[in-house]
C-alpha cells in the first residue's frame, strides 16, 4: 500500500483492517486452512474499495460576518464556511470555532439543521459541529445572536478536521484566521440647546451672543447706516415715527474637542443591558456628543489623555462621524508611570475658541492637573464625570471600607478645587447633561475681563 497524501493520515480503523487481514492470511497459509483466507477476503476487498479514490486536497475553512454597521444590542450573523475542493466526498467533518465573550451566540444553523442554544451556552467553546461535505461544494455554519458591547471582537479562529475514504483517512487540523466584528457604541440620548461659548466660524447653526445676520431675534433698535431694508420693523417705526430695525444674533459654527481620559478604568462592564464601566460611559458619551454637534454642522475633534495620546483632527459631516466611531473602537485604558502627557497634545494644539469636553473619572491626580492647566490657558473646559455612581465599595475586611470613604472624600475635595479654578464638573446623564454648564460657560465667555484677562 502506498503512503497517504501529505496532510492525511491513516485512522485506527485502517490499521485494524490491515492487521486483521494480514493475521487471517498468515494463519490460513501456515495452517493450510482455506476458510481463514476466505474470511480475510471481505476485509481486504472492502479496504481496497474504500481507498480506491483517496483525497488529494485538504479542506478549506474561512470565517465571515454580514454586519458592516453593527451597534451594541444589534443582531449578529457570522458564518464559518467549510469547503471541499477535492474530487471525493468528505464523510465526516468536525468543525469548532471560538467566539468573543461579548458576542452572544444562541442559535446555529448547519446544512439546514437549526440548533438552539441556551443564552449561557457558546457553541464556540462547548461543542463541536459535525456534518458531511460533498465533493466540490461548501457547507456553511451560520451563527446567530447579538452584540453585547462595543469594540472589535473576534469570531474565530475556526478549526476543521475531516474523515474520508469511509473513515480510513483523516486530515490534519486546518485553522482559519478570525474575523474581526466591529461593534459600534450605542449613542446615548444627548441634546444641548444652549449657545456655544464662542464661535470660531462665520456660518453655522449656533445662536451666538454677537449681533449679525441670523435667525434669533435680539431686539429692536433705531435704523443705522448699513442696515438692510428688509429688517425694518414697520409697526414700531410707525408708532415711534422713526425707522427701527429688528436686530438678530449671528449664527456661527463651533469647534468641539472631546478629550477622553484613559489613564484608569473602574467598574465592571455588563454590556449594553448591564452595568457600565468607566470606559463604557466614556465611549458612549463621546459618540453621543460627537453625533449631536456633527449633526448641527460643527467641527469635532477627539483626543486621548494617556500614553498613546491618539488624536483625531477636527472635521465635520457624516464622514467625520463614521471616523469618530471607528476611532472609538480602539479606546483602551492604559495605566502608566507617574508622568504628565499634556505635552503630547498640549494647549497649543487646541483652538482658542474651542469647547473642550473632558470625559474623565477623576481617578488620577494627573487628570485634575490637566484640567487645571487647560482652564488657566484660557480654554473653555467642561469636565464630565464618568465614574459609575453605583461603584461598590471593597468587600475586604479590615480598613478597606474606611480607606474607601477617605478616598471618596479626597475625590470630592479634588472636584471642589477644580470648580474653584473655573472648571465645571458635571455627571453624565444623557439628554440635557451639559445644558446648565454650557449656559454658565457661555455667560463667562461674554463677561468683561478683569486685569486684561
Coordinates of N, CA, C and O in Angstrom, one line a residue, residues 265-267 276-278 281-282 360-363 384-391 404 407-408 411 427-428:
X265 N -9.4 52.7 34.7 CA -10.7 52.0 34.4 C -11.2 51.6 35.8 O -10.5 51.2 36.7
X266 N -12.5 51.7 35.9 CA -13.2 51.3 37.2 C -14.6 50.8 36.8 O -15.2 51.1 35.8
X267 N -15.1 49.9 37.7 CA -16.4 49.4 37.5 C -16.3 48.1 36.6 O -15.3 47.8 36.0
X276 N -22.4 49.7 33.5 CA -21.4 50.4 32.6 C -20.2 50.7 33.4 O -20.2 51.2 34.5
X277 N -19.0 50.4 32.8 CA -17.8 50.8 33.4 C -17.4 52.2 33.0 O -18.1 52.8 32.3
X278 N -16.2 52.7 33.5 CA -15.8 54.0 33.1 C -15.6 54.1 31.6 O -16.1 55.1 31.0
X281 N -19.0 54.3 29.7 CA -19.6 55.6 29.8 C -18.9 56.6 28.9 O -19.5 57.4 28.2
X282 N -17.5 56.5 29.0 CA -16.7 57.4 28.2 C -16.9 57.3 26.7 O -17.2 58.3 26.0
X360 N -13.8 62.2 32.0 CA -12.8 61.7 33.0 C -13.4 61.1 34.2 O -14.4 61.7 34.7
X361 N -12.9 60.0 34.8 CA -13.4 59.5 36.1 C -12.8 60.2 37.2 O -13.2 60.0 38.4
X362 N -11.8 61.1 37.0 CA -11.0 61.8 38.1 C -10.5 60.8 39.1 O -10.6 61.0 40.3
X363 N -9.9 59.7 38.6 CA -9.2 58.8 39.5 C -7.7 59.0 39.6 O -7.1 58.3 40.4
X384 N -16.7 66.2 32.4 CA -17.8 65.2 32.6 C -17.4 64.1 33.4 O -16.5 63.3 33.0
X385 N -18.0 63.9 34.6 CA -17.6 62.8 35.5 C -18.2 61.5 35.0 O -19.4 61.3 34.9
X386 N -17.3 60.5 34.6 CA -17.7 59.2 34.1 C -17.6 58.1 35.1 O -17.8 56.9 34.7
X387 N -17.3 58.4 36.3 CA -17.2 57.3 37.3 C -18.6 56.8 37.6 O -19.5 57.6 37.9
X388 N -18.8 55.5 37.6 CA -20.2 55.0 37.9 C -20.7 55.4 39.3 O -19.9 55.4 40.3
X389 N -21.9 55.9 39.3 CA -22.5 56.4 40.6 C -22.7 55.2 41.6 O -22.6 55.5 42.8
X390 N -22.9 54.0 41.1 CA -23.1 52.9 42.0 C -21.9 52.0 42.2 O -22.0 50.8 42.3
X391 N -20.7 52.6 42.1 CA -19.5 51.9 42.3 C -19.4 51.3 43.7 O -19.5 52.0 44.7
X404 N -11.9 53.4 51.6 CA -12.7 53.8 50.5 C -13.5 55.1 50.8 O -13.6 56.0 50.0
X407 N -11.0 57.9 50.4 CA -10.7 58.2 49.0 C -11.9 59.0 48.4 O -11.7 59.9 47.6
X408 N -13.1 58.7 48.8 CA -14.3 59.4 48.3 C -14.2 60.9 48.7 O -14.5 61.8 47.9
X411 N -11.6 62.6 46.7 CA -12.0 62.9 45.4 C -13.0 64.1 45.3 O -12.9 64.9 44.4
X427 N -21.9 65.4 36.1 CA -22.0 63.9 35.9 C -22.8 63.7 34.6 O -23.8 64.4 34.3
X428 N -22.4 62.7 33.8 CA -23.0 62.4 32.6 C -24.4 61.8 32.9 O -24.5 60.8 33.6

